mmCIF file of C-alpha atoms and ligand atoms in Angstrom:
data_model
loop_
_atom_site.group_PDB
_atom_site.id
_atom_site.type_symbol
_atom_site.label_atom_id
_atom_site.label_comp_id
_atom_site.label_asym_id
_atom_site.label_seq_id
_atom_site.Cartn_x
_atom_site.Cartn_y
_atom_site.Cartn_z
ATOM 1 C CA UNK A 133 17.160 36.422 -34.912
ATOM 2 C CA UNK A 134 19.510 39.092 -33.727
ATOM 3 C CA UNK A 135 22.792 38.368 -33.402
ATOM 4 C CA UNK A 136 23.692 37.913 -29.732
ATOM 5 C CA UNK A 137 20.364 36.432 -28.894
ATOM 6 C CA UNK A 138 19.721 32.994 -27.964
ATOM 7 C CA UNK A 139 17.138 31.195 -29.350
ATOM 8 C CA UNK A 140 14.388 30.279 -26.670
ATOM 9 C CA UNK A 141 14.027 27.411 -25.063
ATOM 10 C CA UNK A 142 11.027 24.700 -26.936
ATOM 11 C CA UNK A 143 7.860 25.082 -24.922
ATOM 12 C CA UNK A 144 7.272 22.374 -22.141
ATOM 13 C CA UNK A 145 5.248 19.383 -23.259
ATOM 14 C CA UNK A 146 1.439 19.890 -22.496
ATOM 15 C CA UNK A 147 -0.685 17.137 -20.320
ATOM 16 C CA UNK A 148 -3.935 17.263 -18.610
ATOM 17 C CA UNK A 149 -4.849 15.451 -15.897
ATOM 18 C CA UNK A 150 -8.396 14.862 -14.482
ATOM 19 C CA UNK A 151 -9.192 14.315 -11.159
ATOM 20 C CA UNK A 152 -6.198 15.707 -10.173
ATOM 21 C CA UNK A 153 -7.541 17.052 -6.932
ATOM 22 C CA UNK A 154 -6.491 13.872 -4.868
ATOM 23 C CA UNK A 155 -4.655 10.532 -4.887
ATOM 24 C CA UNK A 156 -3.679 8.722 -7.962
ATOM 25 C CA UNK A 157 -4.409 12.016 -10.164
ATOM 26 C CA UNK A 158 -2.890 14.477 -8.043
ATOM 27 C CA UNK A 159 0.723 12.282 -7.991
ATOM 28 C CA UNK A 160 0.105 12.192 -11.375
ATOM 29 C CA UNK A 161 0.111 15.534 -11.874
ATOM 30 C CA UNK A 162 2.960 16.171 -9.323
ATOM 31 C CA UNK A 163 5.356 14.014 -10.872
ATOM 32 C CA UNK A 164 4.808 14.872 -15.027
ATOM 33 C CA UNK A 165 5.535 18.463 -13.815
ATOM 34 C CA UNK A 166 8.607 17.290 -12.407
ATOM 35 C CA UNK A 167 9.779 15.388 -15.726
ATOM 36 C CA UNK A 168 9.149 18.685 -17.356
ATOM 37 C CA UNK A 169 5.244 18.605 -18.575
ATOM 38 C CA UNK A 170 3.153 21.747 -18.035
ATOM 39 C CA UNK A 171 0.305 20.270 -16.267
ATOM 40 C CA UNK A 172 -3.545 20.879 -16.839
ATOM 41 C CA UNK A 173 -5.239 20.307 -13.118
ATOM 42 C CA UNK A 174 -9.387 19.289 -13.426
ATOM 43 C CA UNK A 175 -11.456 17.839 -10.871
ATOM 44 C CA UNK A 176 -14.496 19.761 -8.998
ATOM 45 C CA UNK A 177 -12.922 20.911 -5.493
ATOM 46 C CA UNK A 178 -10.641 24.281 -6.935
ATOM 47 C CA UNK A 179 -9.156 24.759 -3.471
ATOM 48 C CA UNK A 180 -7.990 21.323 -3.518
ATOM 49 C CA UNK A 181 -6.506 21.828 -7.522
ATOM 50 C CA UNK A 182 -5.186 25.562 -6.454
ATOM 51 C CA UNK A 183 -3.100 23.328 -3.659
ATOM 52 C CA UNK A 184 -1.686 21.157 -6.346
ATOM 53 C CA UNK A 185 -0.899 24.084 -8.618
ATOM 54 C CA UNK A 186 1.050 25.459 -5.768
ATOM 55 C CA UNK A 187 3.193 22.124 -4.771
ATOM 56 C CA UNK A 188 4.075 22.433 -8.298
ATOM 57 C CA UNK A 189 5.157 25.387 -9.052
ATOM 58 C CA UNK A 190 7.303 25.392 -5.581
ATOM 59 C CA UNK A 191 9.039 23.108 -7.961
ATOM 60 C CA UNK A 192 9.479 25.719 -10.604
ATOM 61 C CA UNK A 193 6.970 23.848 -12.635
ATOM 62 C CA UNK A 194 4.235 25.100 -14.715
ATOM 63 C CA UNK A 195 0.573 23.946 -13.975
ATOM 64 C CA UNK A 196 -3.057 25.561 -14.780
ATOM 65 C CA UNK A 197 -6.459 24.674 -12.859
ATOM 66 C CA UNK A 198 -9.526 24.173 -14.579
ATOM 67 C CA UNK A 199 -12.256 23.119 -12.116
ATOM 68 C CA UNK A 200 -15.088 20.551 -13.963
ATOM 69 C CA UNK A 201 -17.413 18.082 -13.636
ATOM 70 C CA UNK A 202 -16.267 15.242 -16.069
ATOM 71 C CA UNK A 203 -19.666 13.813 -16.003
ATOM 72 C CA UNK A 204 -20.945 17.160 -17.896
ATOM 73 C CA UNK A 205 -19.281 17.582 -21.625
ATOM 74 C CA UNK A 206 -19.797 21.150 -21.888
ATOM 75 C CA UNK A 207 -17.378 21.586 -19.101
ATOM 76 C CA UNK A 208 -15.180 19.337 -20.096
ATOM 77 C CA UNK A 209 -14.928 21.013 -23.352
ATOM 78 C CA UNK A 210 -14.320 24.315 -21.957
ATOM 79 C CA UNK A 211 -11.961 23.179 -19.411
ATOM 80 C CA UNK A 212 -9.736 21.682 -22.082
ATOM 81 C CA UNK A 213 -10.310 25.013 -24.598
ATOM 82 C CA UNK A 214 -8.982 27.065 -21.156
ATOM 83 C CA UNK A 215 -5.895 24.862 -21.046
ATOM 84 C CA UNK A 216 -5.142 24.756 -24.183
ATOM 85 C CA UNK A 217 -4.968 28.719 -24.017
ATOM 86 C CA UNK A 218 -3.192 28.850 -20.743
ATOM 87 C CA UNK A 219 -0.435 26.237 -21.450
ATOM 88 C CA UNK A 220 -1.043 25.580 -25.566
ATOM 89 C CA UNK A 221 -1.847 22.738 -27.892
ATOM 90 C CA UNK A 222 -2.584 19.016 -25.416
ATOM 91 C CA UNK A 223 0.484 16.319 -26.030
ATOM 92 C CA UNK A 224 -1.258 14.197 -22.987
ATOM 93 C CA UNK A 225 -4.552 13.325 -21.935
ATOM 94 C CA UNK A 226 -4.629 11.099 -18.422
ATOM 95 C CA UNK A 227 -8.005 10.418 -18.403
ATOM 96 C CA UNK A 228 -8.179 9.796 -14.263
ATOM 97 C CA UNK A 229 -11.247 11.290 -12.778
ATOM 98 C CA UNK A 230 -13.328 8.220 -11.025
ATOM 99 C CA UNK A 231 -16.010 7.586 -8.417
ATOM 100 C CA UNK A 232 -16.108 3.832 -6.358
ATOM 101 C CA UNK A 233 -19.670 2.533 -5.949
ATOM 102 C CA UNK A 234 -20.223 -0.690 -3.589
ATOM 103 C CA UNK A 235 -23.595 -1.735 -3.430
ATOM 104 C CA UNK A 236 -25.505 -4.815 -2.725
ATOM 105 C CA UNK A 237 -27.800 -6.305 -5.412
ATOM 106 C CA UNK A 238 -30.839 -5.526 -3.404
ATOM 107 C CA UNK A 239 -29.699 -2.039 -3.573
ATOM 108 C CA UNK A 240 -29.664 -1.569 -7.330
ATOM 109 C CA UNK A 241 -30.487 1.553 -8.645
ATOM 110 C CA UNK A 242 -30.071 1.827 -12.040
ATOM 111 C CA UNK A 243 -30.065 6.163 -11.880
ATOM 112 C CA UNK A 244 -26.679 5.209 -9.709
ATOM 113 C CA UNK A 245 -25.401 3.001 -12.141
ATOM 114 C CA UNK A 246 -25.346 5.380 -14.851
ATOM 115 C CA UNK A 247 -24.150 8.541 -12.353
ATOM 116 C CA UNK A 248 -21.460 5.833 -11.941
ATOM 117 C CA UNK A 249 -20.707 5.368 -15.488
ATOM 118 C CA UNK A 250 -21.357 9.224 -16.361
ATOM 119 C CA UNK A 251 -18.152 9.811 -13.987
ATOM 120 C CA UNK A 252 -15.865 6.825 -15.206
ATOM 121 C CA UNK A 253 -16.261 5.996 -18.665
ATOM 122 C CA UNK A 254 -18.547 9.072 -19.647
ATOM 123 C CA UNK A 255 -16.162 11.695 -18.444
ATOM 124 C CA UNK A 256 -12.645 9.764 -20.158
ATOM 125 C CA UNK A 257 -14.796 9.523 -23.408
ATOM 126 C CA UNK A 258 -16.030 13.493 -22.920
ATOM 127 C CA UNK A 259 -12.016 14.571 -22.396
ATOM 128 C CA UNK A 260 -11.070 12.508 -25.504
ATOM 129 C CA UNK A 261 -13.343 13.976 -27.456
ATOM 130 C CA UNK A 262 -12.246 17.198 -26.748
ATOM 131 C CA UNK A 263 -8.414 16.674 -26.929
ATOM 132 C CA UNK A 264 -8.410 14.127 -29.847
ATOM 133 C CA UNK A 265 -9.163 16.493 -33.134
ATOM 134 C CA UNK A 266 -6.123 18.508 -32.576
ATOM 135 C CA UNK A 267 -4.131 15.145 -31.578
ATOM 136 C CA UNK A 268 -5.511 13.856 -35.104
ATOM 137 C CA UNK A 269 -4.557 17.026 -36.956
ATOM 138 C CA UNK A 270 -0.937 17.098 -35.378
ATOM 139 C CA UNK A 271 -0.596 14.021 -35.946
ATOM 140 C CA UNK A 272 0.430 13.384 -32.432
ATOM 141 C CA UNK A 273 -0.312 12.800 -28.751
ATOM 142 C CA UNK A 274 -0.839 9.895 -26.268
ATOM 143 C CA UNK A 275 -3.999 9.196 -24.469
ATOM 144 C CA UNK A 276 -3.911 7.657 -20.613
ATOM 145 C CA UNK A 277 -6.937 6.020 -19.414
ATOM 146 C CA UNK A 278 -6.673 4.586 -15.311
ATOM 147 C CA UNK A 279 -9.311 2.103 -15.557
ATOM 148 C CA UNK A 280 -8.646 -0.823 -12.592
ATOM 149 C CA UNK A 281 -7.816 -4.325 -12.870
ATOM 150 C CA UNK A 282 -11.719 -4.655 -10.864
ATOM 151 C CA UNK A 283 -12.761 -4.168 -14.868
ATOM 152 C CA UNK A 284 -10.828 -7.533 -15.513
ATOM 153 C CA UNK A 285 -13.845 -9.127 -14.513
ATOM 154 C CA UNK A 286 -16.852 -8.804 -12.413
ATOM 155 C CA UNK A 287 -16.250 -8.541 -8.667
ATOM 156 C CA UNK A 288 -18.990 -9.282 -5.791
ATOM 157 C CA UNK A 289 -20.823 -6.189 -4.675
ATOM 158 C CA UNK A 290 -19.137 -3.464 -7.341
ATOM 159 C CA UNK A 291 -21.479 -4.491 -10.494
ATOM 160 C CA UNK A 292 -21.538 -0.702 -11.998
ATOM 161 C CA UNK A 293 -17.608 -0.031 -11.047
ATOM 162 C CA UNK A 294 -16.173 -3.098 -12.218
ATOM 163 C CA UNK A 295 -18.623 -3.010 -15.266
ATOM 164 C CA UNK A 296 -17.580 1.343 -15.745
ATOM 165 C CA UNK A 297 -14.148 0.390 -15.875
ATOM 166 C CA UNK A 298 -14.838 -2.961 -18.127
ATOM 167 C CA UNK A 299 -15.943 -0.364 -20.455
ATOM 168 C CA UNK A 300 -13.040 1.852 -20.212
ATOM 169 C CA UNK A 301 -10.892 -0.881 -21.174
ATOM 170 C CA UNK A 302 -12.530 -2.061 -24.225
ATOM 171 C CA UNK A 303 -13.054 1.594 -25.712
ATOM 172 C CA UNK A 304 -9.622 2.570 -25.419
ATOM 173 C CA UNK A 305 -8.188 -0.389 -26.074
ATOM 174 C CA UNK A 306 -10.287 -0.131 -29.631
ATOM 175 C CA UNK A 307 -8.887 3.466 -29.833
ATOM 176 C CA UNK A 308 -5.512 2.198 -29.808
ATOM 177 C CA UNK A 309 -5.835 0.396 -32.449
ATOM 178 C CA UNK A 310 -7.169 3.299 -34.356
ATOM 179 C CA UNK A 311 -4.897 5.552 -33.609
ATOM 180 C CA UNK A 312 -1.402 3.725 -33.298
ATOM 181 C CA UNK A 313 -1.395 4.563 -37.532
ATOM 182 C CA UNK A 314 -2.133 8.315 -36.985
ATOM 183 C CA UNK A 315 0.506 9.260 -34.526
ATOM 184 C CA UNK A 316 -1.731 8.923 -31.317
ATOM 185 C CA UNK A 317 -0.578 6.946 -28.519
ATOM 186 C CA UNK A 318 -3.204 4.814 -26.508
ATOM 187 C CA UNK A 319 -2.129 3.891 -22.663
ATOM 188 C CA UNK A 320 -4.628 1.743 -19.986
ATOM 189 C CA UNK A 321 -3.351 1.864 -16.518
ATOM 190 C CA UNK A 322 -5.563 -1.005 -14.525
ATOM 191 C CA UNK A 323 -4.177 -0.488 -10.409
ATOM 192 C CA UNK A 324 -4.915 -3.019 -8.148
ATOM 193 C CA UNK A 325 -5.839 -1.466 -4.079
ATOM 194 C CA UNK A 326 -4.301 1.686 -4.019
ATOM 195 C CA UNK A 327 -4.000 4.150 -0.902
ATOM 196 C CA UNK A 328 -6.463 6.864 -1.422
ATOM 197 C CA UNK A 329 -9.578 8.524 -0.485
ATOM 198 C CA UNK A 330 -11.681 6.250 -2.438
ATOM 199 C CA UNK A 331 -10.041 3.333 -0.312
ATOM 200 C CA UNK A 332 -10.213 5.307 3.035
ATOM 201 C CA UNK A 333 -13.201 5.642 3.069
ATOM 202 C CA UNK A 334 -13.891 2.040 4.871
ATOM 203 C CA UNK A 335 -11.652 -0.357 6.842
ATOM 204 C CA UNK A 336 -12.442 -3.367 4.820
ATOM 205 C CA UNK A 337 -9.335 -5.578 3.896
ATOM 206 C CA UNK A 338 -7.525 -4.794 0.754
ATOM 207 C CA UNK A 339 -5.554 -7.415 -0.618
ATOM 208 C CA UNK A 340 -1.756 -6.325 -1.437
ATOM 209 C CA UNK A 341 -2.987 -3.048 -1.213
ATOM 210 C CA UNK A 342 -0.314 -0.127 -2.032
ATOM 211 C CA UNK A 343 0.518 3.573 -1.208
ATOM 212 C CA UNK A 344 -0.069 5.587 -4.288
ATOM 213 C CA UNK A 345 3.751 6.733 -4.704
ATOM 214 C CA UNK A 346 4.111 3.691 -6.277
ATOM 215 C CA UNK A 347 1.266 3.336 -8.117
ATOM 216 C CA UNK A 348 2.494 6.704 -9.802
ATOM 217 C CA UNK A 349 5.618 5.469 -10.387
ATOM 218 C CA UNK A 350 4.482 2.285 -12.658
ATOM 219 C CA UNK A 351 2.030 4.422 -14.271
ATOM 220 C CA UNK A 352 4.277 7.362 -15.119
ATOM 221 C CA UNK A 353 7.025 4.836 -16.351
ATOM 222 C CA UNK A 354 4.674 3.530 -18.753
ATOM 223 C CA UNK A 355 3.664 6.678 -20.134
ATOM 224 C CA UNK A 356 6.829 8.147 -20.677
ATOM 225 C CA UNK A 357 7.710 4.497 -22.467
ATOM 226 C CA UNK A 358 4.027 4.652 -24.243
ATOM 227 C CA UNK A 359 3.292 1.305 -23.565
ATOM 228 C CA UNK A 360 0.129 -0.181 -24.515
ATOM 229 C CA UNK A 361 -0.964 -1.526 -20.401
ATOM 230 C CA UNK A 362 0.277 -1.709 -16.988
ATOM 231 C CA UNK A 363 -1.331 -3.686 -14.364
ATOM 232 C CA UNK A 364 -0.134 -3.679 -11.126
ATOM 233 C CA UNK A 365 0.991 -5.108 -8.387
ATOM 234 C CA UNK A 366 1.785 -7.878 -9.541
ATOM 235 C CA UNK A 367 -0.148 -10.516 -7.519
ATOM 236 C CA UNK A 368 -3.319 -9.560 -8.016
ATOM 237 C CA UNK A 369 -2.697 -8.400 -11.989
ATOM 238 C CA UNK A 370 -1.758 -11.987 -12.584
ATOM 239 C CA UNK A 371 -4.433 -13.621 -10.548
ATOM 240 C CA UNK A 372 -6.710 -11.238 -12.332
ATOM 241 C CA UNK A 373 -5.255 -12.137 -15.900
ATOM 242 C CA UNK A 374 -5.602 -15.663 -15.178
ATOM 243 C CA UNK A 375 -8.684 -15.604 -14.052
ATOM 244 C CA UNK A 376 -10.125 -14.111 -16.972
ATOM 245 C CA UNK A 377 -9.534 -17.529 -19.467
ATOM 246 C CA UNK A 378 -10.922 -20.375 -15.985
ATOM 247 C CA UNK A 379 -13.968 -21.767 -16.465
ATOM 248 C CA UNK A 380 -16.647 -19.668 -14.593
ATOM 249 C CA UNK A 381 -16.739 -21.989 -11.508
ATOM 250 C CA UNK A 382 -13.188 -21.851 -10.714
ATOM 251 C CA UNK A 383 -13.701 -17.771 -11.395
ATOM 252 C CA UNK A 384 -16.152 -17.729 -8.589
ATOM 253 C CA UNK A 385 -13.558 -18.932 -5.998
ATOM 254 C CA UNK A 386 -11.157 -16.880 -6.603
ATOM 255 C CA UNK A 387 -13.489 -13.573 -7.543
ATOM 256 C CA UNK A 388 -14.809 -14.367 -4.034
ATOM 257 C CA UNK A 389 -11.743 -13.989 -2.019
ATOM 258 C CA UNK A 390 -11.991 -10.336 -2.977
ATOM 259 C CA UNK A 391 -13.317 -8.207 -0.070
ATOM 260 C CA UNK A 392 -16.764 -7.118 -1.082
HETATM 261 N N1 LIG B 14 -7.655 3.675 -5.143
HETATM 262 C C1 LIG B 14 -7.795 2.499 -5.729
HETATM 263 O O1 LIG B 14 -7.718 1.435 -5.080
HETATM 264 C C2 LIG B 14 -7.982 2.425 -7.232
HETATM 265 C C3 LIG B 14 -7.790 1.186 -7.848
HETATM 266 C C4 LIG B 14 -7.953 1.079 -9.225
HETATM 267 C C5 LIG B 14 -8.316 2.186 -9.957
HETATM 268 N N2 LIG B 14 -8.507 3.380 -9.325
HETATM 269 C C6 LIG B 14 -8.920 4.515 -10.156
HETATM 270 O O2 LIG B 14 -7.990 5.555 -10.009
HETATM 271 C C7 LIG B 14 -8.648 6.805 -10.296
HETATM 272 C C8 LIG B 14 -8.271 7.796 -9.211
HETATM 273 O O3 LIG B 14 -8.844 7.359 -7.975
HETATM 274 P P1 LIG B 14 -8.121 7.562 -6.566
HETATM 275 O O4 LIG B 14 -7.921 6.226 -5.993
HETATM 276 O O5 LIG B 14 -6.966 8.475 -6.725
HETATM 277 O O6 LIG B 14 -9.306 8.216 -5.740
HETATM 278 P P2 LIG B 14 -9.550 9.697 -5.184
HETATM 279 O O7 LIG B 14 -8.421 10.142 -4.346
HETATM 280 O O8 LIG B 14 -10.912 9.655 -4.604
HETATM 281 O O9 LIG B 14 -9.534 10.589 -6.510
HETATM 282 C C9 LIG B 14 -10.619 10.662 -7.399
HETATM 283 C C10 LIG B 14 -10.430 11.903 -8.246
HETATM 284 O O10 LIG B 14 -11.487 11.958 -9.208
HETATM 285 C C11 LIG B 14 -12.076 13.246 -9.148
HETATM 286 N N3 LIG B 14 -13.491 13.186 -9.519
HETATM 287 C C12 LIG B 14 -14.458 12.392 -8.995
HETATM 288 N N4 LIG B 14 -15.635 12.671 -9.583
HETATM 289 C C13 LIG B 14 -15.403 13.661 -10.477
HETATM 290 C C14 LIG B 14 -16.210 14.383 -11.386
HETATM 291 N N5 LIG B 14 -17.540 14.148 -11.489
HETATM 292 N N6 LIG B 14 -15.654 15.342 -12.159
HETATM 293 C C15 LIG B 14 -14.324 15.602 -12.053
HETATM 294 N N7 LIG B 14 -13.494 14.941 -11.229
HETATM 295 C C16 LIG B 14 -14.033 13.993 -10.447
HETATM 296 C C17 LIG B 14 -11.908 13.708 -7.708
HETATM 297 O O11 LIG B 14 -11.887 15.130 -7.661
HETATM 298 P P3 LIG B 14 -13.075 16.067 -7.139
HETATM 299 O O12 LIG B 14 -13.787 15.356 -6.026
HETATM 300 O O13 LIG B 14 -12.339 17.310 -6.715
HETATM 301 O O14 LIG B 14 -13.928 16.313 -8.348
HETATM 302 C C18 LIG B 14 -10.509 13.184 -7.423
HETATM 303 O O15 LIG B 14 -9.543 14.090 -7.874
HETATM 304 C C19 LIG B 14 -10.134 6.490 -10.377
HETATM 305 O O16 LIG B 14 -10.549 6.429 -11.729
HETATM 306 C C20 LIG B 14 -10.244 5.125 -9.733
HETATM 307 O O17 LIG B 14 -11.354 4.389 -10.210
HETATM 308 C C21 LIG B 14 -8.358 3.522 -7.991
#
């Protein structure tokens, strides 16, 4: 180094962050930039990413936009490769993109089922497969899945969500397991009702429903701590971890109560 020079600064940590376009993703996003991450933005709608991008660099914080379908895994793969070249090697996957799907039993359609899962538990598993070789190889990096406490268990009229998210549970709760030995940090967010365009878009009640400042705030907490779950709020995460060990009768009072 020359004399006189200072060395320069280490590079930002490096997290991306899919459907970041809106709600839950897009605080996300907002507030890892602001603990110092250079964010990753995916999701589909670039205009709505580009706005993002902009909130967070009025911050002086770094962020890149790499518009994909999750569902598809080519694009998922070259939407990681881009950010990877735009803001270097992943540290943080938040594996957030997700569709809601109520639908009454005589309206089961198994082609939606699977669009369902191709968006929720397809497009988390096509992300880690892109971002989890290098993890491996560094020997390093922490994986976020936002599944939804609705996976605790099935709920009346959301069959394919609650079972999409079941699913997301299970596999990364497996991957933790894995890859707690190798360096690789496994996280499952499961939010109760949380204030978003996926819950605007009827007036049904939502029980102990939240903004999604909030909701941020637990699940950013527990990533920067790297804990293994959070499930909030706390009402319905407890009813929802109780009712997992009842007896199936009792189950179907309480699962009930739940607005389908
Ligand atoms: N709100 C709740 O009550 C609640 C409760 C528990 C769990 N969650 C989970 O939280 C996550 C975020 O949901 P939200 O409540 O924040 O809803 P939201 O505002 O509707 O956000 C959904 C995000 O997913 C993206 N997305 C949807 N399909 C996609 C696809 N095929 N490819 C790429 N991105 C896609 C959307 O972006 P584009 O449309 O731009 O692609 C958007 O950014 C979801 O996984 C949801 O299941 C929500």
């Amino acid at each position: 180094m020359p004399s006189g020079s200072r060395p320069s600064p280490p590079a930002p940590p490096v997290a991306l962050v899919t459907g970041a376009s809106s709600g839950i993703g897009r605080g996300l996003a907002v507030r890892l930039a602001r603990e110092g991450w250079a964010v990753g933005l995916a999701a589909r709608r670039e205009v709505r990413l580009e706005e993002v991008a902009g909130d967070i660099r009025d911050y002086d914080g770094v962020a890149s936009v790499h518009v994909c379908d999750v569902s598809d895994p080519e694009q998922v793969r070259s939407a990681v490769a881009e950010c990877r070249l735009a803001l270097g090697p992943l540290d943080l996957l938040v594996a957030n993109a997700g569709v809601g799907l109520r639908a009454p039993p005589e309206d089961l359609d198994a082609e939606e089922v699977e669009r369902i899962f191709r968006v929720n538990f397809f497009g988390a598993v096509h992300a880690v497969e892109a971002v989890l070789p290098e993890m491996l190889r560094r020997r390093s990096g922490h994986l976020v899945a936002v599944a939804s406490l609705a996976g605790f268990g099935g709920l009346p009229g959301r069959a394919a969500y609650s079972a999409s998210k079941a699913a997301m549970i299970a596999f990364f709760e497996s991957l933790r397991l894995d890859l707690a030995p190798r360096g690789v940090a496994v996280t499952v967010a499961n939010p109760g009702f949380v204030r978003t365009e996926m819950t605007e878009k009827d007036d049904r009640p939502r029980p102990f429903i939240i903004d999604a400042d909030p909701a941020v705030d637990r699940i950013v907490r527990a990533i920067l701590a790297r804990r293994p779950s959070v499930s909030f709020p706390w009402q319905v995460a407890s009813a929802a971890t109780l009712a997992r060990s009842l007896p199936r009768r009792a189950y179907d009072i309480l699962a009930k109560r739940v607005p389908g």
